[in-house]
Amino acid sequence: MAEIQDRWGSRLGEWEGASIVRVTQGKAVPLGPIMTDTDLDILGPWFEDTASAMAEAVREREGDFRWLSRELGGGAGVSSPTMENILTILVCALTLDSWVFSLLRQAVIGTYPPRGRAGRFFFWGYAFEKGPQRIFGFTTYGGLKGRRLHMIRSHGLDREAIKKALDRGENWDYLQAVLERKEILSFDRTETLPSEARLAERAVKTLQGVGLVDGRDPSRLAVPVFGEEDQEKISRLCGPVSRTIMGYLTKAFQDFETLLPRCSFARCSRSDVLCMLFHLAYSYAADRLVEEGVIPDFPRRAGGEWGVWIS
């Protein structure tokens, strides 16, 4: 018991040093903002207006987003699921999240705050029943040489299988080989496979199972890969739309200051609060865009066929 208490005491000390909690009378009190249903009652009109403006900025360029999704998917013959997958990546992950967040950090929120040994990150959470339905973000993995793999995460979306696959180095090695179009081992089941071939065979089965490579021989990537020219095209669309959204958010955050004193997180770090507001606002915007048919709905479970890309 003493060992457990010492370990938790050390953990709480680290959290306190990272400004994640404050220890008062032996209890840990979270310092990050937590959005509650009561807060949403106060901020409902604010979120309504903000999400509406964000969705409108996307809706005005819906045709351009669809054209670019088709172009990045291979042109006129692209399948509907592939095009809709790329559309979701462009609208949700890149425009609403990444591009706008980059502008916000530069102009309003500031850089990621230090959290002691835990690193640098914004810290917030939610505890509500009536908030946005599609709360999302995306994770970036650096297991490839010169490129990164990105994966959309969403509340209620099961991505455990693909996350486990990305925990194994042999799977990254195989993805790298496919990406570089290196010679892929051919498996002769009449002979004993050398250890390297056995690892590659296991990687193929795993990566096919989670939808990161296809079943062809040799394997090919089953997720979009955006090269430099692709990213220039993306920039020409996502950049202007994100700047339009940024202009609205700057004013919206000013309006929010009059509501802040009534919220449960009024004394929390301003940067954490604004980060939370931004993420929930674009999640509300995603709800609107799904309801209006601008983007497809989010799945409940997905592998590489949805919300995964390499750039």
XYZ file of C-alpha atoms in Angstrom:
311
model
C 0.000 0.000 0.000
C 2.832 2.387 0.893
C 4.452 1.693 -2.482
C 1.193 2.511 -4.287
C 0.765 5.708 -2.285
C 4.352 6.738 -3.035
C 3.838 6.084 -6.732
C 0.604 8.072 -6.860
C 2.130 10.811 -4.749
C 4.960 11.086 -7.256
C 2.480 11.094 -10.155
C 0.394 13.839 -8.539
C 3.546 15.836 -7.938
C 4.380 15.635 -11.645
C 0.847 16.670 -12.603
C 0.970 19.572 -10.181
C 4.314 20.670 -11.598
C 2.821 20.511 -15.088
C -0.132 22.717 -14.016
C -2.561 19.906 -14.771
C -3.895 19.609 -11.215
C -3.715 21.438 -7.896
C -3.444 19.261 -4.795
C -5.610 20.645 -1.981
C -6.118 18.778 1.294
C -4.926 15.574 -0.303
C -7.296 15.864 -3.268
C -6.359 16.528 -6.888
C -8.350 19.363 -8.445
C -8.071 19.592 -12.276
C -6.791 22.965 -13.469
C -7.801 22.533 -17.081
C -11.199 23.750 -18.317
C -13.978 21.143 -18.393
C -16.999 21.954 -20.561
C -20.234 20.893 -18.845
C -23.899 20.903 -19.813
C -24.374 23.967 -17.611
C -21.638 25.755 -19.540
C -23.297 24.751 -22.802
C -26.540 26.334 -21.611
C -24.622 29.607 -21.279
C -22.613 29.245 -24.476
C -25.291 27.679 -26.699
C -25.965 30.784 -28.825
C -22.222 31.476 -29.085
C -21.517 27.972 -30.383
C -24.539 28.181 -32.698
C -23.275 31.355 -34.356
C -19.649 30.234 -34.478
C -20.376 26.793 -35.919
C -22.734 28.347 -38.465
C -20.019 30.719 -39.687
C -17.418 27.940 -39.896
C -19.783 25.662 -41.813
C -20.770 28.484 -44.163
C -17.124 29.139 -45.058
C -16.798 25.497 -46.122
C -20.190 25.377 -47.828
C -19.315 28.333 -50.033
C -16.420 26.313 -51.481
C -18.144 22.925 -51.472
C -17.754 22.544 -55.221
C -14.019 23.236 -54.984
C -13.611 20.750 -52.144
C -15.391 18.070 -54.159
C -13.364 18.812 -57.283
C -10.091 18.612 -55.370
C -11.164 15.402 -53.617
C -11.824 13.818 -57.002
C -8.528 15.129 -58.379
C -6.489 13.834 -55.436
C -8.271 10.483 -55.673
C -7.156 9.925 -59.248
C -9.602 11.827 -61.411
C -12.970 11.072 -62.964
C -12.816 7.334 -62.277
C -12.358 7.659 -58.524
C -14.785 5.613 -56.436
C -17.346 7.399 -54.303
C -15.970 6.031 -50.978
C -12.451 7.192 -51.871
C -13.627 10.649 -52.876
C -15.776 11.051 -49.757
C -12.893 9.899 -47.572
C -10.585 12.535 -49.061
C -13.371 15.120 -48.790
C -13.639 14.445 -45.048
C -9.867 14.737 -44.651
C -9.765 18.042 -46.541
C -12.731 19.630 -44.773
C -12.467 18.305 -41.229
C -8.861 17.415 -40.507
C -7.059 19.951 -42.665
C -9.331 23.002 -42.966
C -11.463 23.086 -39.805
C -8.752 21.679 -37.555
C -5.127 21.929 -38.686
C -5.059 25.051 -40.855
C -7.280 27.177 -38.625
C -5.535 25.962 -35.464
C -2.168 26.984 -36.879
C -3.474 30.512 -37.505
C -5.059 30.660 -34.052
C -1.842 29.660 -32.316
C 0.040 32.378 -34.160
C -2.451 35.190 -33.605
C -4.602 34.424 -30.560
C -3.920 31.332 -28.467
C -0.139 31.231 -28.458
C 2.242 28.294 -28.491
C 1.770 24.999 -26.686
C 2.377 25.623 -22.951
C 5.049 23.572 -21.136
C 3.721 20.803 -18.889
C 6.910 19.775 -17.100
C 8.147 16.297 -17.960
C 4.866 15.584 -19.775
C 5.839 17.842 -22.689
C 4.017 20.788 -24.227
C 0.286 20.684 -24.912
C -3.053 22.348 -24.259
C -5.150 20.705 -21.555
C -8.950 20.577 -21.469
C -11.841 18.146 -21.311
C -15.602 17.783 -21.406
C -18.335 16.223 -19.270
C -21.622 16.765 -21.075
C -24.455 14.818 -22.674
C -25.798 17.381 -25.135
C -22.662 18.669 -26.838
C -21.452 18.082 -30.414
C -21.792 14.538 -31.736
C -18.615 14.449 -33.824
C -15.843 15.595 -31.512
C -12.670 14.913 -33.450
C -9.004 15.645 -33.940
C -6.189 13.763 -35.590
C -2.970 12.055 -34.532
C 0.264 12.277 -36.512
C 2.782 9.417 -36.533
C 6.422 9.866 -37.528
C 7.316 6.267 -38.378
C 8.084 6.940 -42.067
C 11.207 8.524 -43.533
C 10.484 12.049 -44.733
C 6.721 11.588 -44.462
C 4.089 11.318 -41.763
C 0.979 9.221 -41.358
C -2.100 10.984 -40.005
C -5.269 9.468 -38.547
C -8.532 11.159 -37.580
C -9.750 10.328 -34.080
C -13.340 10.878 -33.053
C -15.404 10.352 -29.908
C -17.075 6.947 -30.184
C -14.948 5.832 -33.158
C -13.171 2.499 -32.560
C -9.617 2.691 -33.941
C -7.949 0.198 -31.613
C -6.978 -2.292 -34.341
C -5.166 0.269 -36.446
C -3.499 1.826 -33.377
C -2.148 -1.587 -32.362
C -0.844 -2.170 -35.880
C 1.077 1.103 -35.735
C 2.767 0.038 -32.492
C 4.946 -2.532 -34.309
C 8.156 -1.487 -36.028
C 7.947 -4.252 -38.640
C 4.669 -2.784 -39.917
C 6.285 0.628 -40.369
C 9.185 -1.007 -42.219
C 6.768 -2.672 -44.608
C 4.789 0.550 -45.137
C 8.056 2.311 -45.935
C 8.965 -0.370 -48.463
C 5.579 -0.095 -50.167
C 5.768 3.699 -50.147
C 9.192 3.638 -51.795
C 8.095 0.840 -54.162
C 10.929 -1.367 -53.035
C 10.927 -5.020 -54.027
C 8.380 -6.792 -51.844
C 9.200 -10.306 -50.710
C 7.337 -13.114 -52.425
C 6.241 -15.844 -50.037
C 6.835 -19.454 -51.132
C 4.895 -21.578 -48.694
C 6.616 -24.791 -49.831
C 9.840 -23.663 -48.143
C 10.735 -22.442 -44.684
C 10.632 -18.664 -44.659
C 13.681 -16.802 -43.348
C 13.023 -14.617 -40.291
C 12.894 -11.389 -42.351
C 10.303 -12.887 -44.680
C 8.209 -14.151 -41.785
C 8.158 -10.642 -40.326
C 7.159 -9.194 -43.691
C 4.429 -11.798 -44.164
C 3.022 -10.976 -40.741
C 3.162 -7.266 -41.549
C 1.245 -7.812 -44.794
C -1.540 -9.680 -43.009
C -1.767 -7.068 -40.271
C -1.731 -4.056 -42.591
C -4.261 -5.605 -44.956
C -6.466 -6.396 -41.983
C -6.610 -2.748 -40.900
C -6.893 -1.368 -44.433
C -3.510 0.350 -44.779
C -2.396 -1.783 -47.741
C -4.515 -3.630 -50.277
C -4.607 -7.301 -51.185
C -2.810 -7.025 -54.506
C 0.544 -8.683 -55.209
C 2.723 -6.763 -54.684
C 0.902 -4.755 -52.028
C -0.029 -1.126 -52.587
C -0.986 1.547 -50.117
C -4.736 1.735 -49.550
C -4.640 5.259 -48.087
C -4.192 8.611 -49.874
C -0.639 9.903 -50.224
C -0.332 13.650 -50.751
C 2.917 14.672 -52.438
C 4.323 18.178 -52.770
C 2.155 19.112 -55.763
C -0.921 17.752 -54.005
C -0.142 19.792 -50.911
C 0.206 22.935 -53.019
C -3.291 22.333 -54.404
C -4.585 21.718 -50.887
C -2.951 24.927 -49.696
C -4.651 26.982 -52.406
C -8.059 25.822 -51.149
C -7.648 25.245 -47.413
C -5.625 28.427 -46.921
C -8.279 30.960 -47.995
C -11.114 29.061 -46.284
C -9.174 28.827 -43.018
C -8.378 32.553 -43.133
C -12.081 33.317 -43.564
C -12.864 31.178 -40.524
C -10.015 32.761 -38.601
C -11.428 36.227 -39.208
C -14.728 35.202 -37.699
C -13.160 33.389 -34.744
C -11.088 36.413 -33.788
C -14.277 38.433 -33.299
C -16.123 35.492 -31.725
C -13.442 35.110 -29.059
C -13.783 38.798 -28.237
C -17.543 38.346 -27.809
C -16.912 35.296 -25.637
C -15.078 37.381 -23.018
C -18.414 38.760 -21.765
C -19.677 35.188 -21.197
C -16.549 33.783 -19.564
C -17.245 34.998 -15.981
C -20.434 32.877 -15.926
C -18.635 29.672 -16.929
C -17.254 26.997 -14.613
C -13.783 27.414 -16.121
C -13.585 31.201 -15.716
C -10.323 30.978 -13.749
C -8.592 28.470 -16.013
C -5.751 29.258 -18.400
C -7.017 31.450 -21.243
C -5.046 29.482 -23.841
C -6.551 26.175 -22.664
C -10.050 27.684 -22.637
C -9.745 29.078 -26.161
C -8.298 25.800 -27.401
C -11.301 23.961 -25.952
C -13.777 26.417 -27.485
C -12.154 26.084 -30.898
C -12.210 22.279 -30.914
C -15.831 22.100 -29.798
C -16.891 24.816 -32.247
C -15.443 23.006 -35.256
C -17.015 19.779 -34.003
C -20.402 21.526 -34.001
C -19.572 22.748 -37.516
C -18.875 19.158 -38.599
C -22.286 18.145 -37.226
C -23.886 20.828 -39.393
C -21.967 19.821 -42.507
C -22.992 16.179 -42.071
C -26.642 17.123 -41.533
C -26.563 19.269 -44.676
C -24.953 16.521 -46.768
C -21.774 18.488 -47.445
C -19.620 15.709 -45.960
C -20.502 12.061 -45.206
C -21.226 10.931 -41.660
C -18.447 9.602 -39.449
C -18.299 5.797 -39.069
C -18.381 4.014 -35.710
C -15.422 1.813 -36.585
C -12.814 2.335 -39.283
C -9.430 1.200 -40.489
C -7.338 2.793 -43.198
C -10.343 3.211 -45.491
C -11.439 6.311 -43.560
C -9.584 9.310 -42.210
C -6.010 8.087 -42.719
C -3.503 9.696 -45.061
C 0.217 10.172 -45.648
C 1.891 13.478 -46.471
